[in-house]
């Protein structure tokens, strides 16, 4: 079963609108000579305040090589939820994907597995694709509960979703100790955990669903690590933080994935 690779850039709380436009245009410029059909799905996730201008830059280019994601959403459709954005609002700005359950949202903003599940449902209901993050802390890894913890996160995140919905979703395995630390998880170990996640999906659903869902690795991915990561059997791409903040390093990662036979 061949799954189309995904390289997604999570810009976190970086870039004013002007910088976000420049970065988007820089990425598209560097991808100009690449044949679209050979590219992975390339996604950028700016902050809420830059979604509109980044979407405009993508549409103005018209190359169709870069897609838009939001970094978060709220699961309610509308109402008195000060400071939140509904999925419909994000869809209205051109988003096709929404990252949910990122460890920074879980740690600093109290996002729970139950909220991740509600967000996944709202995203899918609106025809968008959730990028569902999971991952263990260093303490959990050292205590030997990595697989248990991640199985639990995934089982709760997918609760009541249909196999069709799960098949089109994306999961990002991001060991917390590897995020923003420069310490990349060993590729063989990342692949083992990702294969374990695929097995959880197989048990909850079926082999077709498990073979369809894209599962990315995230955690200090760099141009120098992507080829080895993409060469693994179960790693379908990368969620990239720091290295997505310059067009040059992000596009090197995209091209690294191409070189692995996208
Ligand atoms: C992330 O924020 O999802 C991430 C993986 O960050 P970094 O690549 O900087 O580790």
mmCIF file of N, CA and C and ligand atoms in Angstrom, residues 10 12 102 104 174 178-180 218-221 239-242, ligand 1:
data_model
loop_
_atom_site.group_PDB
_atom_site.id
_atom_site.type_symbol
_atom_site.label_atom_id
_atom_site.label_comp_id
_atom_site.label_asym_id
_atom_site.label_seq_id
_atom_site.Cartn_x
_atom_site.Cartn_y
_atom_site.Cartn_z
ATOM 1 N N UNK A 10 5.332 23.395 11.120
ATOM 2 C CA UNK A 10 4.610 24.030 12.225
ATOM 3 C C UNK A 10 5.398 25.265 12.637
ATOM 4 N N UNK A 12 4.646 27.490 14.728
ATOM 5 C CA UNK A 12 4.409 27.867 16.129
ATOM 6 C C UNK A 12 4.118 29.382 16.222
ATOM 7 N N UNK A 102 -1.005 18.936 19.951
ATOM 8 C CA UNK A 102 0.451 19.146 20.020
ATOM 9 C C UNK A 102 0.871 19.171 21.492
ATOM 10 N N UNK A 104 2.791 20.994 23.095
ATOM 11 C CA UNK A 104 2.802 22.334 23.701
ATOM 12 C C UNK A 104 1.387 22.765 24.083
ATOM 13 N N UNK A 174 5.374 12.448 18.001
ATOM 14 C CA UNK A 174 6.381 13.438 18.378
ATOM 15 C C UNK A 174 6.833 13.206 19.818
ATOM 16 N N UNK A 178 12.166 15.156 22.123
ATOM 17 C CA UNK A 178 12.865 15.434 20.857
ATOM 18 C C UNK A 178 12.410 16.758 20.234
ATOM 19 N N UNK A 179 11.332 17.344 20.782
ATOM 20 C CA UNK A 179 10.785 18.569 20.176
ATOM 21 C C UNK A 179 11.602 19.785 20.591
ATOM 22 N N UNK A 180 12.165 20.434 19.595
ATOM 23 C CA UNK A 180 12.896 21.679 19.830
ATOM 24 C C UNK A 180 14.183 21.514 20.625
ATOM 25 N N UNK A 218 7.844 13.558 14.199
ATOM 26 C CA UNK A 218 8.206 14.947 14.489
ATOM 27 C C UNK A 218 9.125 14.995 15.694
ATOM 28 N N UNK A 219 10.078 15.901 15.653
ATOM 29 C CA UNK A 219 11.023 16.055 16.768
ATOM 30 C C UNK A 219 12.408 16.284 16.220
ATOM 31 N N UNK A 220 12.770 17.575 16.078
ATOM 32 C CA UNK A 220 14.100 17.968 15.601
ATOM 33 C C UNK A 220 14.462 17.364 14.243
ATOM 34 N N UNK A 221 13.463 17.285 13.354
ATOM 35 C CA UNK A 221 13.759 16.847 11.979
ATOM 36 C C UNK A 221 14.571 17.948 11.301
ATOM 37 N N UNK A 239 6.564 16.147 10.679
ATOM 38 C CA UNK A 239 6.045 17.415 11.190
ATOM 39 C C UNK A 239 7.279 18.160 11.695
ATOM 40 N N UNK A 240 7.523 19.313 11.102
ATOM 41 C CA UNK A 240 8.791 20.010 11.321
ATOM 42 C C UNK A 240 8.550 21.340 12.012
ATOM 43 N N UNK A 241 9.240 21.593 13.119
ATOM 44 C CA UNK A 241 9.103 22.870 13.817
ATOM 45 C C UNK A 241 10.209 23.822 13.386
ATOM 46 N N UNK A 242 11.296 23.864 14.147
ATOM 47 C CA UNK A 242 12.385 24.818 13.925
ATOM 48 C C UNK A 242 12.880 24.896 12.483
HETATM 49 C C1 LIG B 1 7.010 20.482 16.476
HETATM 50 O O1 LIG B 1 6.833 21.537 17.053
HETATM 51 O O2 LIG B 1 6.029 19.832 16.082
HETATM 52 C C2 LIG B 1 8.377 20.042 16.260
HETATM 53 C C3 LIG B 1 8.579 18.820 15.866
HETATM 54 O O3 LIG B 1 9.374 20.951 16.506
HETATM 55 P P1 LIG B 1 10.951 20.760 16.173
HETATM 56 O O4 LIG B 1 11.049 20.251 14.760
HETATM 57 O O5 LIG B 1 11.537 22.105 16.331
HETATM 58 O O6 LIG B 1 11.479 19.744 17.137
#
